[in-house]
């Protein structure tokens, strides 16, 4: 029954009862006797209670929909209200679900395009840094070496300092290029890329301990997009641990199980402490949604700090369905 007919029949029933009482043998004395006043008050209270109960039950789905709309987050799909209640309510909730599906699909499509463009731009910048700037600095190093060989003794120390500064800049350019586009990920896979990420982590005040479990031959096969998301999430989590959490020790763990792959980053920093999520965490959530993974960012269980957990579940084979 629709909400309109529920409210209409309720009001009609109360009016019918009132009309029956007016046309029936029941009368009210003048002045009103205490017993008659009590009966009128009790009848009025009964009708109000019945009306409140019916309206509460009828409007309950609308309250659930309101709470769901207030807490909806396209980066955290799920948690939608059930399609229940009168016909109008059920139709409204169903329309809301359809709208969310369309918004999540559009956001996922646009995010995929943006992240793909970002990766292409990263690759282009890394290639230019490696080919243009790197080759230029290499040529400068060779010229400085020739100058050092012909320079008088009082100038050789200054030329040597210039060589060291140029060599340091060249190493920094190469490190930036590798962080922009990890070539080891394409060549040697995720585990080697994460080891290189830990080895080249720039913040020397933070101790990063890698931990990899699961034999490579029994690990589930991951496509390139999934490996890239896992690598970028690990990269962002390490950056947040050093830059924002002020952690001293970080554990980077990659677990490969038959049905899923888990990436966990644990730090002993000051934790999130209810702070709003920044662009880094939102970026991790957007990447996780692209591959259908589950990302959890919260307090570290049983210890101070933060835990970042990314779980990638493997699709079932046809024989397992």
PDB file of C-alpha atoms in Angstrom:
ATOM      1  CA  UNK A   1       0.000   0.000   0.000  1.00  0.00           C
ATOM      2  CA  UNK A   2       1.303   3.433  -0.932  1.00  0.00           C
ATOM      3  CA  UNK A   3       2.074   6.072   1.681  1.00  0.00           C
ATOM      4  CA  UNK A   4      -0.770   8.265   0.382  1.00  0.00           C
ATOM      5  CA  UNK A   5      -3.403   5.597   0.990  1.00  0.00           C
ATOM      6  CA  UNK A   6      -1.953   4.733   4.383  1.00  0.00           C
ATOM      7  CA  UNK A   7      -2.228   8.320   5.627  1.00  0.00           C
ATOM      8  CA  UNK A   8      -5.613   8.825   3.930  1.00  0.00           C
ATOM      9  CA  UNK A   9      -7.149   5.675   5.434  1.00  0.00           C
ATOM     10  CA  UNK A  10      -5.779   6.561   8.856  1.00  0.00           C
ATOM     11  CA  UNK A  11      -7.377   9.989   8.748  1.00  0.00           C
ATOM     12  CA  UNK A  12     -10.585   8.542   7.318  1.00  0.00           C
ATOM     13  CA  UNK A  13     -10.764   5.964  10.106  1.00  0.00           C
ATOM     14  CA  UNK A  14     -10.364   8.640  12.781  1.00  0.00           C
ATOM     15  CA  UNK A  15     -13.049  10.815  11.150  1.00  0.00           C
ATOM     16  CA  UNK A  16     -15.424   7.847  10.879  1.00  0.00           C
ATOM     17  CA  UNK A  17     -14.920   7.021  14.549  1.00  0.00           C
ATOM     18  CA  UNK A  18     -15.575  10.664  15.474  1.00  0.00           C
ATOM     19  CA  UNK A  19     -18.742  10.732  13.343  1.00  0.00           C
ATOM     20  CA  UNK A  20     -20.028   7.498  14.877  1.00  0.00           C
ATOM     21  CA  UNK A  21     -19.500   8.887  18.345  1.00  0.00           C
ATOM     22  CA  UNK A  22     -21.328  12.105  17.468  1.00  0.00           C
ATOM     23  CA  UNK A  23     -24.293  10.315  15.873  1.00  0.00           C
ATOM     24  CA  UNK A  24     -24.418   7.486  18.393  1.00  0.00           C
ATOM     25  CA  UNK A  25     -25.926   7.278  21.854  1.00  0.00           C
ATOM     26  CA  UNK A  26     -22.782   8.648  23.472  1.00  0.00           C
ATOM     27  CA  UNK A  27     -23.344  12.150  24.804  1.00  0.00           C
ATOM     28  CA  UNK A  28     -21.367  14.695  26.754  1.00  0.00           C
ATOM     29  CA  UNK A  29     -22.990  16.458  29.659  1.00  0.00           C
ATOM     30  CA  UNK A  30     -22.849  20.126  30.402  1.00  0.00           C
ATOM     31  CA  UNK A  31     -20.841  20.695  32.446  1.00  0.00           C
ATOM     32  CA  UNK A  32     -18.556  17.760  31.443  1.00  0.00           C
ATOM     33  CA  UNK A  33     -18.407  15.003  33.991  1.00  0.00           C
ATOM     34  CA  UNK A  34     -14.988  13.690  35.045  1.00  0.00           C
ATOM     35  CA  UNK A  35     -15.672  10.230  33.589  1.00  0.00           C
ATOM     36  CA  UNK A  36     -16.715  11.702  30.232  1.00  0.00           C
ATOM     37  CA  UNK A  37     -13.663  13.958  30.090  1.00  0.00           C
ATOM     38  CA  UNK A  38     -11.427  10.982  30.858  1.00  0.00           C
ATOM     39  CA  UNK A  39     -13.034   8.938  28.071  1.00  0.00           C
ATOM     40  CA  UNK A  40     -12.574  11.760  25.530  1.00  0.00           C
ATOM     41  CA  UNK A  41      -8.934  12.301  26.526  1.00  0.00           C
ATOM     42  CA  UNK A  42      -8.239   8.550  26.388  1.00  0.00           C
ATOM     43  CA  UNK A  43      -9.812   8.260  22.922  1.00  0.00           C
ATOM     44  CA  UNK A  44      -7.859  11.251  21.652  1.00  0.00           C
ATOM     45  CA  UNK A  45      -4.612   9.872  23.074  1.00  0.00           C
ATOM     46  CA  UNK A  46      -5.305   6.479  21.493  1.00  0.00           C
ATOM     47  CA  UNK A  47      -5.896   8.024  18.058  1.00  0.00           C
ATOM     48  CA  UNK A  48      -2.731  10.143  18.343  1.00  0.00           C
ATOM     49  CA  UNK A  49      -0.644   7.120  19.355  1.00  0.00           C
ATOM     50  CA  UNK A  50      -1.985   5.006  16.495  1.00  0.00           C
ATOM     51  CA  UNK A  51      -1.378   7.856  14.043  1.00  0.00           C
ATOM     52  CA  UNK A  52       2.189   8.375  15.320  1.00  0.00           C
ATOM     53  CA  UNK A  53       2.996   4.656  15.097  1.00  0.00           C
ATOM     54  CA  UNK A  54       1.688   4.337  11.554  1.00  0.00           C
ATOM     55  CA  UNK A  55       3.524   7.483  10.407  1.00  0.00           C
ATOM     56  CA  UNK A  56       6.711   6.342  12.124  1.00  0.00           C
ATOM     57  CA  UNK A  57       6.587   2.979  10.358  1.00  0.00           C
ATOM     58  CA  UNK A  58       5.683   4.574   7.034  1.00  0.00           C
ATOM     59  CA  UNK A  59       8.411   7.230   7.159  1.00  0.00           C
ATOM     60  CA  UNK A  60      11.175   5.015   8.588  1.00  0.00           C
ATOM     61  CA  UNK A  61      12.586   4.170   5.102  1.00  0.00           C
ATOM     62  CA  UNK A  62      12.812   7.895   4.384  1.00  0.00           C
ATOM     63  CA  UNK A  63      14.888   8.378   7.537  1.00  0.00           C
ATOM     64  CA  UNK A  64      17.244   5.556   6.512  1.00  0.00           C
ATOM     65  CA  UNK A  65      17.555   7.088   3.060  1.00  0.00           C
ATOM     66  CA  UNK A  66      18.341  10.486   4.575  1.00  0.00           C
ATOM     67  CA  UNK A  67      21.119   9.017   6.745  1.00  0.00           C
ATOM     68  CA  UNK A  68      22.527   7.088   3.792  1.00  0.00           C
ATOM     69  CA  UNK A  69      22.571  10.202   1.622  1.00  0.00           C
ATOM     70  CA  UNK A  70      24.263  12.221   4.363  1.00  0.00           C
ATOM     71  CA  UNK A  71      27.067   9.657   4.738  1.00  0.00           C
ATOM     72  CA  UNK A  72      27.420   8.591   1.094  1.00  0.00           C
ATOM     73  CA  UNK A  73      30.980   8.590  -0.231  1.00  0.00           C
ATOM     74  CA  UNK A  74      31.808   7.552  -3.776  1.00  0.00           C
ATOM     75  CA  UNK A  75      35.257   6.448  -2.604  1.00  0.00           C
ATOM     76  CA  UNK A  76      33.655   3.988  -0.163  1.00  0.00           C
ATOM     77  CA  UNK A  77      30.983   2.110  -2.101  1.00  0.00           C
ATOM     78  CA  UNK A  78      28.434   0.016  -0.249  1.00  0.00           C
ATOM     79  CA  UNK A  79      26.299   0.574   2.827  1.00  0.00           C
ATOM     80  CA  UNK A  80      23.149   1.416   0.895  1.00  0.00           C
ATOM     81  CA  UNK A  81      19.706   1.363   2.529  1.00  0.00           C
ATOM     82  CA  UNK A  82      17.460  -1.610   1.714  1.00  0.00           C
ATOM     83  CA  UNK A  83      14.600  -1.100  -0.716  1.00  0.00           C
ATOM     84  CA  UNK A  84      11.673  -1.343   1.712  1.00  0.00           C
ATOM     85  CA  UNK A  85       8.572   0.575   2.709  1.00  0.00           C
ATOM     86  CA  UNK A  86       5.602   1.862   0.713  1.00  0.00           C
ATOM     87  CA  UNK A  87       5.650   1.945  -3.066  1.00  0.00           C
ATOM     88  CA  UNK A  88       6.765   5.579  -3.265  1.00  0.00           C
ATOM     89  CA  UNK A  89       9.546   4.999  -0.723  1.00  0.00           C
ATOM     90  CA  UNK A  90      10.759   1.847  -2.465  1.00  0.00           C
ATOM     91  CA  UNK A  91      10.776   3.652  -5.794  1.00  0.00           C
ATOM     92  CA  UNK A  92      12.666   6.604  -4.314  1.00  0.00           C
ATOM     93  CA  UNK A  93      15.296   4.356  -2.710  1.00  0.00           C
ATOM     94  CA  UNK A  94      15.645   2.381  -5.947  1.00  0.00           C
ATOM     95  CA  UNK A  95      16.157   5.614  -7.877  1.00  0.00           C
ATOM     96  CA  UNK A  96      18.799   6.668  -5.348  1.00  0.00           C
ATOM     97  CA  UNK A  97      20.630   3.353  -5.846  1.00  0.00           C
ATOM     98  CA  UNK A  98      20.527   3.819  -9.616  1.00  0.00           C
ATOM     99  CA  UNK A  99      21.901   7.333  -9.252  1.00  0.00           C
ATOM    100  CA  UNK A 100      24.745   6.095  -7.049  1.00  0.00           C
ATOM    101  CA  UNK A 101      25.580   3.350  -9.544  1.00  0.00           C
ATOM    102  CA  UNK A 102      25.731   5.895 -12.342  1.00  0.00           C
ATOM    103  CA  UNK A 103      27.837   8.315 -10.285  1.00  0.00           C
ATOM    104  CA  UNK A 104      30.263   5.596  -9.215  1.00  0.00           C
ATOM    105  CA  UNK A 105      30.598   4.392 -12.799  1.00  0.00           C
ATOM    106  CA  UNK A 106      31.161   7.917 -14.113  1.00  0.00           C
ATOM    107  CA  UNK A 107      33.664   8.692 -11.364  1.00  0.00           C
ATOM    108  CA  UNK A 108      35.534   5.441 -11.978  1.00  0.00           C
ATOM    109  CA  UNK A 109      35.682   6.163 -15.715  1.00  0.00           C
ATOM    110  CA  UNK A 110      36.878   9.737 -15.249  1.00  0.00           C
ATOM    111  CA  UNK A 111      39.366   8.692 -12.566  1.00  0.00           C
ATOM    112  CA  UNK A 112      40.747   5.983 -14.826  1.00  0.00           C
ATOM    113  CA  UNK A 113      41.293   8.526 -17.583  1.00  0.00           C
ATOM    114  CA  UNK A 114      42.937  10.996 -15.200  1.00  0.00           C
ATOM    115  CA  UNK A 115      45.251   8.411 -13.640  1.00  0.00           C
ATOM    116  CA  UNK A 116      46.135   7.030 -17.054  1.00  0.00           C
ATOM    117  CA  UNK A 117      47.012  10.533 -18.214  1.00  0.00           C
ATOM    118  CA  UNK A 118      49.066  11.038 -15.058  1.00  0.00           C
ATOM    119  CA  UNK A 119      51.011   7.832 -15.647  1.00  0.00           C
ATOM    120  CA  UNK A 120      51.630   8.801 -19.279  1.00  0.00           C
ATOM    121  CA  UNK A 121      52.836  12.224 -18.167  1.00  0.00           C
ATOM    122  CA  UNK A 122      55.037  10.648 -15.503  1.00  0.00           C
ATOM    123  CA  UNK A 123      56.544   8.384 -18.133  1.00  0.00           C
ATOM    124  CA  UNK A 124      57.133  11.311 -20.495  1.00  0.00           C
ATOM    125  CA  UNK A 125      58.756  13.465 -17.804  1.00  0.00           C
ATOM    126  CA  UNK A 126      60.880  10.557 -16.564  1.00  0.00           C
ATOM    127  CA  UNK A 127      62.017   9.816 -20.114  1.00  0.00           C
ATOM    128  CA  UNK A 128      62.938  13.455 -20.716  1.00  0.00           C
ATOM    129  CA  UNK A 129      64.791  13.665 -17.404  1.00  0.00           C
ATOM    130  CA  UNK A 130      66.718  10.520 -18.251  1.00  0.00           C
ATOM    131  CA  UNK A 131      67.432  11.329 -21.885  1.00  0.00           C
ATOM    132  CA  UNK A 132      67.757  15.117 -21.957  1.00  0.00           C
ATOM    133  CA  UNK A 133      68.824  16.272 -18.504  1.00  0.00           C
ATOM    134  CA  UNK A 134      70.726  13.090 -17.705  1.00  0.00           C
ATOM    135  CA  UNK A 135      72.700  13.144 -20.938  1.00  0.00           C
ATOM    136  CA  UNK A 136      73.423  16.846 -20.518  1.00  0.00           C
ATOM    137  CA  UNK A 137      74.788  16.326 -17.004  1.00  0.00           C
ATOM    138  CA  UNK A 138      76.817  13.345 -18.218  1.00  0.00           C
ATOM    139  CA  UNK A 139      78.341  15.553 -20.918  1.00  0.00           C
ATOM    140  CA  UNK A 140      79.090  18.215 -18.298  1.00  0.00           C
ATOM    141  CA  UNK A 141      80.841  15.584 -16.167  1.00  0.00           C
ATOM    142  CA  UNK A 142      83.026  14.567 -19.105  1.00  0.00           C
ATOM    143  CA  UNK A 143      83.908  18.196 -19.834  1.00  0.00           C
ATOM    144  CA  UNK A 144      84.746  18.802 -16.175  1.00  0.00           C
ATOM    145  CA  UNK A 145      87.013  15.757 -16.252  1.00  0.00           C
ATOM    146  CA  UNK A 146      88.891  17.137 -19.243  1.00  0.00           C
ATOM    147  CA  UNK A 147      89.110  20.532 -17.535  1.00  0.00           C
ATOM    148  CA  UNK A 148      90.408  18.880 -14.341  1.00  0.00           C
ATOM    149  CA  UNK A 149      93.125  17.065 -16.305  1.00  0.00           C
ATOM    150  CA  UNK A 150      94.415  20.366 -17.783  1.00  0.00           C
ATOM    151  CA  UNK A 151      93.686  22.700 -14.885  1.00  0.00           C
ATOM    152  CA  UNK A 152      96.471  24.018 -12.694  1.00  0.00           C
ATOM    153  CA  UNK A 153      96.823  22.655  -9.193  1.00  0.00           C
ATOM    154  CA  UNK A 154      95.107  25.561  -7.429  1.00  0.00           C
ATOM    155  CA  UNK A 155      91.945  25.059  -9.534  1.00  0.00           C
ATOM    156  CA  UNK A 156      91.702  21.274  -9.452  1.00  0.00           C
ATOM    157  CA  UNK A 157      89.997  21.227  -6.038  1.00  0.00           C
ATOM    158  CA  UNK A 158      87.280  23.607  -7.235  1.00  0.00           C
ATOM    159  CA  UNK A 159      86.788  21.576 -10.403  1.00  0.00           C
ATOM    160  CA  UNK A 160      86.594  18.425  -8.295  1.00  0.00           C
ATOM    161  CA  UNK A 161      83.874  20.004  -6.153  1.00  0.00           C
ATOM    162  CA  UNK A 162      81.982  20.936  -9.317  1.00  0.00           C
ATOM    163  CA  UNK A 163      82.313  17.333 -10.498  1.00  0.00           C
ATOM    164  CA  UNK A 164      80.912  15.986  -7.240  1.00  0.00           C
ATOM    165  CA  UNK A 165      77.993  18.438  -7.323  1.00  0.00           C
ATOM    166  CA  UNK A 166      77.213  17.502 -10.915  1.00  0.00           C
ATOM    167  CA  UNK A 167      77.477  13.786 -10.117  1.00  0.00           C
ATOM    168  CA  UNK A 168      75.138  14.237  -7.158  1.00  0.00           C
ATOM    169  CA  UNK A 169      72.645  16.114  -9.329  1.00  0.00           C
ATOM    170  CA  UNK A 170      72.825  13.358 -11.935  1.00  0.00           C
ATOM    171  CA  UNK A 171      72.114  10.702  -9.304  1.00  0.00           C
ATOM    172  CA  UNK A 172      69.192  12.755  -7.974  1.00  0.00           C
ATOM    173  CA  UNK A 173      67.764  13.151 -11.483  1.00  0.00           C
ATOM    174  CA  UNK A 174      67.971   9.408 -12.035  1.00  0.00           C
ATOM    175  CA  UNK A 175      66.312   8.721  -8.680  1.00  0.00           C
ATOM    176  CA  UNK A 176      63.464  11.120  -9.484  1.00  0.00           C
ATOM    177  CA  UNK A 177      63.024   9.503 -12.887  1.00  0.00           C
ATOM    178  CA  UNK A 178      62.807   6.056 -11.289  1.00  0.00           C
ATOM    179  CA  UNK A 179      60.197   7.283  -8.805  1.00  0.00           C
ATOM    180  CA  UNK A 180      58.176   8.854 -11.586  1.00  0.00           C
ATOM    181  CA  UNK A 181      58.207   5.712 -13.683  1.00  0.00           C
ATOM    182  CA  UNK A 182      59.631   2.572 -12.021  1.00  0.00           C
ATOM    183  CA  UNK A 183      61.220   0.702 -14.892  1.00  0.00           C
ATOM    184  CA  UNK A 184      62.022  -2.205 -12.587  1.00  0.00           C
ATOM    185  CA  UNK A 185      58.279  -2.776 -12.190  1.00  0.00           C
ATOM    186  CA  UNK A 186      57.912  -3.436 -15.910  1.00  0.00           C
ATOM    187  CA  UNK A 187      61.076  -5.478 -16.139  1.00  0.00           C
ATOM    188  CA  UNK A 188      61.304  -7.511 -12.906  1.00  0.00           C
ATOM    189  CA  UNK A 189      57.846  -7.344 -11.321  1.00  0.00           C
ATOM    190  CA  UNK A 190      56.219  -6.001  -8.175  1.00  0.00           C
ATOM    191  CA  UNK A 191      58.436  -7.599  -5.525  1.00  0.00           C
ATOM    192  CA  UNK A 192      61.653  -6.279  -7.057  1.00  0.00           C
ATOM    193  CA  UNK A 193      60.077  -2.854  -7.545  1.00  0.00           C
ATOM    194  CA  UNK A 194      59.056  -2.677  -3.880  1.00  0.00           C
ATOM    195  CA  UNK A 195      62.547  -3.737  -2.787  1.00  0.00           C
ATOM    196  CA  UNK A 196      64.008  -0.973  -4.928  1.00  0.00           C
ATOM    197  CA  UNK A 197      61.482   1.493  -3.502  1.00  0.00           C
ATOM    198  CA  UNK A 198      62.544   0.628   0.046  1.00  0.00           C
ATOM    199  CA  UNK A 199      66.247   0.766  -0.845  1.00  0.00           C
ATOM    200  CA  UNK A 200      65.905   4.190  -2.469  1.00  0.00           C
ATOM    201  CA  UNK A 201      63.579   5.687   0.133  1.00  0.00           C
ATOM    202  CA  UNK A 202      64.950   9.237   0.504  1.00  0.00           C
ATOM    203  CA  UNK A 203      64.169   9.860   4.192  1.00  0.00           C
ATOM    204  CA  UNK A 204      67.119   8.410   6.094  1.00  0.00           C
ATOM    205  CA  UNK A 205      65.493   9.183   9.463  1.00  0.00           C
ATOM    206  CA  UNK A 206      62.900   6.483   8.790  1.00  0.00           C
ATOM    207  CA  UNK A 207      63.817   2.807   8.935  1.00  0.00           C
ATOM    208  CA  UNK A 208      61.792   0.794   6.431  1.00  0.00           C
ATOM    209  CA  UNK A 209      61.676  -2.981   6.793  1.00  0.00           C
ATOM    210  CA  UNK A 210      60.312  -4.972   3.846  1.00  0.00           C
ATOM    211  CA  UNK A 211      58.549  -8.272   4.410  1.00  0.00           C
ATOM    212  CA  UNK A 212      57.424 -10.466   1.532  1.00  0.00           C
ATOM    213  CA  UNK A 213      55.542 -13.735   2.062  1.00  0.00           C
ATOM    214  CA  UNK A 214      54.194 -16.192  -0.478  1.00  0.00           C
ATOM    215  CA  UNK A 215      56.240 -18.167  -2.970  1.00  0.00           C
ATOM    216  CA  UNK A 216      56.496 -16.582  -6.370  1.00  0.00           C
ATOM    217  CA  UNK A 217      55.540 -19.760  -8.211  1.00  0.00           C
ATOM    218  CA  UNK A 218      52.325 -20.222  -6.194  1.00  0.00           C
ATOM    219  CA  UNK A 219      51.373 -16.530  -6.031  1.00  0.00           C
ATOM    220  CA  UNK A 220      48.383 -15.378  -8.040  1.00  0.00           C
ATOM    221  CA  UNK A 221      49.231 -13.711 -11.322  1.00  0.00           C
ATOM    222  CA  UNK A 222      48.672  -9.957 -11.223  1.00  0.00           C
ATOM    223  CA  UNK A 223      48.178  -7.819 -14.276  1.00  0.00           C
ATOM    224  CA  UNK A 224      50.206  -4.690 -14.889  1.00  0.00           C
ATOM    225  CA  UNK A 225      47.495  -2.276 -13.726  1.00  0.00           C
ATOM    226  CA  UNK A 226      47.122  -4.101 -10.398  1.00  0.00           C
ATOM    227  CA  UNK A 227      50.874  -4.143  -9.815  1.00  0.00           C
ATOM    228  CA  UNK A 228      51.059  -0.435 -10.621  1.00  0.00           C
ATOM    229  CA  UNK A 229      48.270   0.352  -8.120  1.00  0.00           C
ATOM    230  CA  UNK A 230      49.993  -1.705  -5.415  1.00  0.00           C
ATOM    231  CA  UNK A 231      53.269   0.084  -6.097  1.00  0.00           C
ATOM    232  CA  UNK A 232      51.719   3.570  -6.048  1.00  0.00           C
ATOM    233  CA  UNK A 233      49.806   2.855  -2.823  1.00  0.00           C
ATOM    234  CA  UNK A 234      53.009   1.611  -1.166  1.00  0.00           C
ATOM    235  CA  UNK A 235      54.860   4.687  -2.420  1.00  0.00           C
ATOM    236  CA  UNK A 236      52.210   7.076  -1.082  1.00  0.00           C
ATOM    237  CA  UNK A 237      51.945   5.235   2.250  1.00  0.00           C
ATOM    238  CA  UNK A 238      55.713   5.457   2.800  1.00  0.00           C
ATOM    239  CA  UNK A 239      55.680   9.151   1.912  1.00  0.00           C
ATOM    240  CA  UNK A 240      52.836   9.830   4.354  1.00  0.00           C
ATOM    241  CA  UNK A 241      54.588   7.881   7.119  1.00  0.00           C
ATOM    242  CA  UNK A 242      57.732   9.973   6.751  1.00  0.00           C
ATOM    243  CA  UNK A 243      56.200  13.357   5.943  1.00  0.00           C
ATOM    244  CA  UNK A 244      53.041  13.483   8.062  1.00  0.00           C
ATOM    245  CA  UNK A 245      53.160  10.688  10.649  1.00  0.00           C
ATOM    246  CA  UNK A 246      56.794  11.418  11.607  1.00  0.00           C
ATOM    247  CA  UNK A 247      57.396   7.714  12.042  1.00  0.00           C
ATOM    248  CA  UNK A 248      60.734   6.208  12.953  1.00  0.00           C
ATOM    249  CA  UNK A 249      60.037   2.622  11.850  1.00  0.00           C
ATOM    250  CA  UNK A 250      57.864   1.426   8.962  1.00  0.00           C
ATOM    251  CA  UNK A 251      57.058  -2.121   7.894  1.00  0.00           C
ATOM    252  CA  UNK A 252      56.136  -2.758   4.264  1.00  0.00           C
ATOM    253  CA  UNK A 253      54.528  -6.173   3.918  1.00  0.00           C
ATOM    254  CA  UNK A 254      53.337  -7.908   0.763  1.00  0.00           C
ATOM    255  CA  UNK A 255      51.415 -11.148   1.259  1.00  0.00           C
ATOM    256  CA  UNK A 256      50.488 -13.276  -1.698  1.00  0.00           C
ATOM    257  CA  UNK A 257      47.810 -15.834  -0.930  1.00  0.00           C
ATOM    258  CA  UNK A 258      46.001 -18.198  -3.318  1.00  0.00           C
ATOM    259  CA  UNK A 259      42.834 -16.069  -3.378  1.00  0.00           C
ATOM    260  CA  UNK A 260      44.133 -12.553  -2.729  1.00  0.00           C
ATOM    261  CA  UNK A 261      47.130 -10.251  -2.462  1.00  0.00           C
ATOM    262  CA  UNK A 262      47.539  -7.984   0.556  1.00  0.00           C
ATOM    263  CA  UNK A 263      49.749  -4.921   0.854  1.00  0.00           C
ATOM    264  CA  UNK A 264      50.151  -3.668   4.422  1.00  0.00           C
ATOM    265  CA  UNK A 265      52.162  -0.619   5.548  1.00  0.00           C
ATOM    266  CA  UNK A 266      52.564  -0.196   9.317  1.00  0.00           C
ATOM    267  CA  UNK A 267      54.242   2.777  10.988  1.00  0.00           C
ATOM    268  CA  UNK A 268      54.850   3.861  14.584  1.00  0.00           C
ATOM    269  CA  UNK A 269      54.022   7.526  13.990  1.00  0.00           C
ATOM    270  CA  UNK A 270      51.493   9.785  15.636  1.00  0.00           C
ATOM    271  CA  UNK A 271      48.533   8.244  13.787  1.00  0.00           C
ATOM    272  CA  UNK A 272      45.687   9.904  11.946  1.00  0.00           C
ATOM    273  CA  UNK A 273      43.837  10.898  15.173  1.00  0.00           C
ATOM    274  CA  UNK A 274      40.576  11.649  13.377  1.00  0.00           C
ATOM    275  CA  UNK A 275      42.218  14.085  10.947  1.00  0.00           C
ATOM    276  CA  UNK A 276      40.437  14.576   7.599  1.00  0.00           C
ATOM    277  CA  UNK A 277      41.794  12.563   4.715  1.00  0.00           C
ATOM    278  CA  UNK A 278      44.106  14.471   2.434  1.00  0.00           C
ATOM    279  CA  UNK A 279      44.745  14.238  -1.282  1.00  0.00           C
ATOM    280  CA  UNK A 280      47.189  11.365  -0.806  1.00  0.00           C
ATOM    281  CA  UNK A 281      44.713   9.019   0.863  1.00  0.00           C
ATOM    282  CA  UNK A 282      41.959  10.012  -1.556  1.00  0.00           C
ATOM    283  CA  UNK A 283      44.295   9.215  -4.410  1.00  0.00           C
ATOM    284  CA  UNK A 284      44.973   5.787  -2.916  1.00  0.00           C
ATOM    285  CA  UNK A 285      41.237   5.131  -2.622  1.00  0.00           C
ATOM    286  CA  UNK A 286      40.651   6.151  -6.225  1.00  0.00           C
ATOM    287  CA  UNK A 287      43.392   3.808  -7.415  1.00  0.00           C
ATOM    288  CA  UNK A 288      42.004   0.963  -5.309  1.00  0.00           C
ATOM    289  CA  UNK A 289      38.545   1.416  -6.829  1.00  0.00           C
ATOM    290  CA  UNK A 290      39.989   1.111 -10.331  1.00  0.00           C
ATOM    291  CA  UNK A 291      40.991  -2.509  -9.718  1.00  0.00           C
ATOM    292  CA  UNK A 292      38.134  -3.378  -7.359  1.00  0.00           C
ATOM    293  CA  UNK A 293      40.396  -3.591  -4.303  1.00  0.00           C
ATOM    294  CA  UNK A 294      39.561  -2.827  -0.669  1.00  0.00           C
ATOM    295  CA  UNK A 295      41.586  -0.084   1.012  1.00  0.00           C
ATOM    296  CA  UNK A 296      41.540   0.426   4.781  1.00  0.00           C
ATOM    297  CA  UNK A 297      43.364   3.285   6.506  1.00  0.00           C
ATOM    298  CA  UNK A 298      43.114   3.433  10.264  1.00  0.00           C
ATOM    299  CA  UNK A 299      44.872   3.075  13.609  1.00  0.00           C
ATOM    300  CA  UNK A 300      47.439   0.343  13.917  1.00  0.00           C
ATOM    301  CA  UNK A 301      45.937  -2.604  15.852  1.00  0.00           C
ATOM    302  CA  UNK A 302      47.478  -3.047  19.274  1.00  0.00           C
ATOM    303  CA  UNK A 303      50.143  -0.373  18.852  1.00  0.00           C
ATOM    304  CA  UNK A 304      50.469   3.349  18.173  1.00  0.00           C
ATOM    305  CA  UNK A 305      50.655   4.388  14.567  1.00  0.00           C
ATOM    306  CA  UNK A 306      48.745   3.870  11.332  1.00  0.00           C
ATOM    307  CA  UNK A 307      47.951   0.842   9.219  1.00  0.00           C
ATOM    308  CA  UNK A 308      47.310   1.004   5.474  1.00  0.00           C
ATOM    309  CA  UNK A 309      45.873  -2.239   4.109  1.00  0.00           C
ATOM    310  CA  UNK A 310      45.129  -2.862   0.442  1.00  0.00           C
ATOM    311  CA  UNK A 311      43.466  -6.191  -0.359  1.00  0.00           C
ATOM    312  CA  UNK A 312      43.206  -7.356  -3.971  1.00  0.00           C
ATOM    313  CA  UNK A 313      41.004 -10.403  -4.371  1.00  0.00           C
ATOM    314  CA  UNK A 314      41.516 -12.730  -7.293  1.00  0.00           C
ATOM    315  CA  UNK A 315      38.516 -13.446  -9.553  1.00  0.00           C
ATOM    316  CA  UNK A 316      37.111 -16.937  -9.232  1.00  0.00           C
ATOM    317  CA  UNK A 317      37.743 -19.390 -11.992  1.00  0.00           C
ATOM    318  CA  UNK A 318      34.749 -20.817 -13.817  1.00  0.00           C
ATOM    319  CA  UNK A 319      35.251 -24.170 -12.055  1.00  0.00           C
ATOM    320  CA  UNK A 320      35.066 -22.462  -8.625  1.00  0.00           C
ATOM    321  CA  UNK A 321      31.816 -20.615  -9.217  1.00  0.00           C
TER     322      UNK A 321
END
